[in-house]
Tab-separated table of C-alpha atoms in Angstrom:
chain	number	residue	atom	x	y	z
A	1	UNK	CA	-106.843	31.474	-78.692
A	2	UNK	CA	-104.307	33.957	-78.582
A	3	UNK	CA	-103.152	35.751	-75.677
A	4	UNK	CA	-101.187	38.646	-76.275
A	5	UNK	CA	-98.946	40.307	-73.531
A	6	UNK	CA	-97.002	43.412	-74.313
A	7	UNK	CA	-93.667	44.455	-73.126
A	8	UNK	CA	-94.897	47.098	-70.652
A	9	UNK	CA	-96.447	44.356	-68.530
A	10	UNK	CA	-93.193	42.315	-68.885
A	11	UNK	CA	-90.945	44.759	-67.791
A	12	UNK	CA	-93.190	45.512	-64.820
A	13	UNK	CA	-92.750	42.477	-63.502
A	14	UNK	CA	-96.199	41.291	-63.747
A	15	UNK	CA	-95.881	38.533	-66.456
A	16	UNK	CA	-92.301	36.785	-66.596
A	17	UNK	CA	-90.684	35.205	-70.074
A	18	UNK	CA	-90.506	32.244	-71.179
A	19	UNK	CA	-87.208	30.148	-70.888
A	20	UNK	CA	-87.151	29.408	-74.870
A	21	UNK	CA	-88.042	33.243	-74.995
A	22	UNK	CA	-84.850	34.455	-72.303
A	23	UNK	CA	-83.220	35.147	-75.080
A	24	UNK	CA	-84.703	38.204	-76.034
A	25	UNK	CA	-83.889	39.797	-72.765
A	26	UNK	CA	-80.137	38.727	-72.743
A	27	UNK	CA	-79.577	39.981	-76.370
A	28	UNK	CA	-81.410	43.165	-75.595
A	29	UNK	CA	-83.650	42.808	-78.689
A	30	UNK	CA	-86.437	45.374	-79.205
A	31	UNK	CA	-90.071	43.941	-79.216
A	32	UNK	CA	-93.235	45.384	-78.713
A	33	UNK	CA	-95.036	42.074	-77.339
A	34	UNK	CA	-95.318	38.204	-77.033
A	35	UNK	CA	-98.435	36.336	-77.793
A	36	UNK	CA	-99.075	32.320	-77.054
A	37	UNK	CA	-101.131	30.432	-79.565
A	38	UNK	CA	-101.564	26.577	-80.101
A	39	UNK	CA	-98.499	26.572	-82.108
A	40	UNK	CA	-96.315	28.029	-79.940
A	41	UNK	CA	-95.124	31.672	-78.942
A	42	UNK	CA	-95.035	34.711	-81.795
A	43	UNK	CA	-93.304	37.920	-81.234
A	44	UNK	CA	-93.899	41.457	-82.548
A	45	UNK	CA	-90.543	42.916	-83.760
A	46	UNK	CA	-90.060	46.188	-85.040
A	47	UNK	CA	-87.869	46.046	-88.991
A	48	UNK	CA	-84.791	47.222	-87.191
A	49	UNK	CA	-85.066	44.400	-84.649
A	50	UNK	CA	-85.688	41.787	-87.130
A	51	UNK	CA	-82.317	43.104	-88.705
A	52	UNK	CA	-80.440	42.891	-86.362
A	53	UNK	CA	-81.524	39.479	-85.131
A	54	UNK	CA	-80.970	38.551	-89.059
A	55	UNK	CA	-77.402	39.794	-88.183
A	56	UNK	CA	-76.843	38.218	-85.387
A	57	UNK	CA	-77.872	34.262	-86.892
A	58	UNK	CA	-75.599	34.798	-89.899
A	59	UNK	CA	-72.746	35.895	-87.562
A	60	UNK	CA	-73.933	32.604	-85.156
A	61	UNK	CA	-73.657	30.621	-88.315
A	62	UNK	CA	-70.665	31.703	-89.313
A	63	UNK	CA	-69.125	31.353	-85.908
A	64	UNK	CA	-70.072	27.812	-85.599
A	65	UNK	CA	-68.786	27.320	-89.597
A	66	UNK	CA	-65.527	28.482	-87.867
A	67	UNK	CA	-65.734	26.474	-84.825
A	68	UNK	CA	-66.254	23.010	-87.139
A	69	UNK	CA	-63.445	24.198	-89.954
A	70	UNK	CA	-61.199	24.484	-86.438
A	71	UNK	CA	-62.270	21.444	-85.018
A	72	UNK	CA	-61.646	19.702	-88.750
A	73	UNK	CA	-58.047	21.081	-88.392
A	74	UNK	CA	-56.675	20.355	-85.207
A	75	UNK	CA	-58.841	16.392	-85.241
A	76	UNK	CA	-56.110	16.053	-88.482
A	77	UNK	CA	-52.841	17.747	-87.006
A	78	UNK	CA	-53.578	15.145	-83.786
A	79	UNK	CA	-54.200	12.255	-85.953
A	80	UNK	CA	-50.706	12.962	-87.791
A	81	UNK	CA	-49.053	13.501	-84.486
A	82	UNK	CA	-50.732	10.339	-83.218
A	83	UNK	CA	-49.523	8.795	-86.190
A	84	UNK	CA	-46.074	10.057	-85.615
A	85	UNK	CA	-45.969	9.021	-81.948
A	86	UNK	CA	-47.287	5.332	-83.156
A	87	UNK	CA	-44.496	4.975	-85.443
A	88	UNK	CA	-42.244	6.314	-82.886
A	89	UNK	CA	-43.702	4.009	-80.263
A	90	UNK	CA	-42.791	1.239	-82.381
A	91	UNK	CA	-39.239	1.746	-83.363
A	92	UNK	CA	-38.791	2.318	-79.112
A	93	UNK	CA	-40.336	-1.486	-79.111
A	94	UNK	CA	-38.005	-3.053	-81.901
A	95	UNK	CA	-34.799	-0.733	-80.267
A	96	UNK	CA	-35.468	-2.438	-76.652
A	97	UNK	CA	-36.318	-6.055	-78.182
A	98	UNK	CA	-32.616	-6.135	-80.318
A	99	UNK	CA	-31.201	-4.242	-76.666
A	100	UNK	CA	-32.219	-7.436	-75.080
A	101	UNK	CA	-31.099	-9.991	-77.630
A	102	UNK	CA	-27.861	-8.010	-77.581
A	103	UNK	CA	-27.397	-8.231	-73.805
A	104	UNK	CA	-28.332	-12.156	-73.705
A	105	UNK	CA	-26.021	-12.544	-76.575
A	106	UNK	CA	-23.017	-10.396	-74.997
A	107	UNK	CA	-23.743	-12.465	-71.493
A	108	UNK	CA	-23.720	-15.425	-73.645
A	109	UNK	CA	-20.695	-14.796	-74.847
A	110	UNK	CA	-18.946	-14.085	-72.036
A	111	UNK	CA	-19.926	-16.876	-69.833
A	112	UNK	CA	-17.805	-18.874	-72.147
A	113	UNK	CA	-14.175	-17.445	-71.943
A	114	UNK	CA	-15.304	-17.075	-68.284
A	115	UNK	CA	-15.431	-20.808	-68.263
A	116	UNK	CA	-12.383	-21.665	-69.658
A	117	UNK	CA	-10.549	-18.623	-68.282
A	118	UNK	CA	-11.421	-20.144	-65.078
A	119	UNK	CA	-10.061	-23.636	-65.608
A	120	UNK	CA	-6.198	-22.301	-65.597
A	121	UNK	CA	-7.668	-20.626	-62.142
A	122	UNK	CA	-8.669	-23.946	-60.689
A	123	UNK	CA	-5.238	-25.543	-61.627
A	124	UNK	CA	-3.320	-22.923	-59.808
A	125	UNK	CA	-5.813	-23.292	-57.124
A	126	UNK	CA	-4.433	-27.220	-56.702
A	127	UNK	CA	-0.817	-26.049	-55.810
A	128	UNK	CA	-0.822	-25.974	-52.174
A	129	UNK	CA	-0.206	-22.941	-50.118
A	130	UNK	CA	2.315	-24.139	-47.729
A	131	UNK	CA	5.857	-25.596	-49.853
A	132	UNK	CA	5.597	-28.788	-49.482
A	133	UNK	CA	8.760	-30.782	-47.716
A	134	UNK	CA	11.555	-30.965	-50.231
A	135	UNK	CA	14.361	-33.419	-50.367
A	136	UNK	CA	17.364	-32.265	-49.087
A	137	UNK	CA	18.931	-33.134	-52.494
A	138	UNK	CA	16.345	-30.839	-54.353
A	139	UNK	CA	17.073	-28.173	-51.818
A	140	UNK	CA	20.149	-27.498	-52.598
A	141	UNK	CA	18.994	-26.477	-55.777
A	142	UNK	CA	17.228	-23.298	-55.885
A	143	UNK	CA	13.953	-23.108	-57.006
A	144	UNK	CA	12.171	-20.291	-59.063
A	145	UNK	CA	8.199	-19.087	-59.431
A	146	UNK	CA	7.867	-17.532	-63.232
A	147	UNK	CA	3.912	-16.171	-63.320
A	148	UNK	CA	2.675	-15.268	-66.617
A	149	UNK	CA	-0.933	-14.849	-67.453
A	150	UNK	CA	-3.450	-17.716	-68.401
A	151	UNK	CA	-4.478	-17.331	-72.341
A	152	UNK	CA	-7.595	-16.557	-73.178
A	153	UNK	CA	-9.995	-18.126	-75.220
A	154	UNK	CA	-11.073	-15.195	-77.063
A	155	UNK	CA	-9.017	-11.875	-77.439
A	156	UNK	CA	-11.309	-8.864	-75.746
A	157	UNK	CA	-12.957	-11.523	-73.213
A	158	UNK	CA	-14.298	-9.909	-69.870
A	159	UNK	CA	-12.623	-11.606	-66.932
A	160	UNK	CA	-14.481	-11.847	-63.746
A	161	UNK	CA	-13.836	-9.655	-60.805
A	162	UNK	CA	-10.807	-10.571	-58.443
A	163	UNK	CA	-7.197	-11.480	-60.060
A	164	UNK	CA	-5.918	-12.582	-62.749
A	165	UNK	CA	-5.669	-16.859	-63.420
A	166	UNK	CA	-1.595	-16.689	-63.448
A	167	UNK	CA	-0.139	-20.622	-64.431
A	168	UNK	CA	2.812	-21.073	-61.984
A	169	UNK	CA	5.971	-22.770	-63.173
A	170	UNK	CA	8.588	-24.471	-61.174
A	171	UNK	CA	11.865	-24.586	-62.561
A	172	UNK	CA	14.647	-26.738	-61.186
């Protein structure tokens, strides 16, 4: 049982459209009338109507072949740029894990001639600060201080903060 309604009553106000049928108001298409049957809803179109909605899927279909050939292109320029920053990512990783095996090897390194560059340091550390009470035969003789600096256990070693070890000599 079909119950037709014609456009006249629709613009009037009396009957209102359908929601799957909205669209013929928003893309101002020309129809004489709607009519419900058990299928579902039919529409009366004049040719020039039917055209134009003909038009207006293939331009629909096309935009939406556009919208996935887009989407196709810029999924593959991310995944190369993801790609990219992966590769990038890891060569940041390997740079920072030989940065740290160079800085424990450097500290390494230099804890050693700090070591022995320290021993000469302890040594002049034993000769007392106040001269100690000389014979009055050995003070006659003059006595003189010759610093020079400790050697080094490696050439280029860091030295730690402060002076220089110096090894004092006393010559008669």
């Amino acid at each position: 049982m079909a119950k037709k309604i014609d456009r006249s009553r629709i613009e009037a106000g009396r009957f209102e459209l359908p929601k799957k049928l909205a669209f013929l108001a928003e893309a101002k298409v020309d129809y004489t009338s709607i009519s419900e049957a058990e299928d579902g809803w039919r529409v009366e179109l004049p040719a020039t109507a039917v055209a134009a909605l003909a038009k207006l899927k293939a331009s629909l279909k096309s935009l939406k072949a556009d919208g996935k050939q887009v989407a196709t292109v810029h999924a593959d320029a991310l995944s190369a740029v993801t790609a990219a920053h992966e590769v990038t990512r890891k060569e940041l990783a390997s740079a920072q894990r030989k940065i740290k095996a160079l800085e424990k090897k450097l500290l390494a390194s230099s804890a050693t001639p700090v070591a022995a560059a320290s021993a000469p340091a302890k040594v002049s550390e034993a000769v007392p600060a106040k001269p100690a009470k000389v014979p009055k035969k050995l003070a006659a003789k003059k006595a003189t201080v010759v610093a020079r600096p400790a050697p080094l256990a490696t050439a280029g070693a860091i030295l730690p903060t402060g002076d220089a070890p110096v090894d004092v000599a006393v010559k008669p």
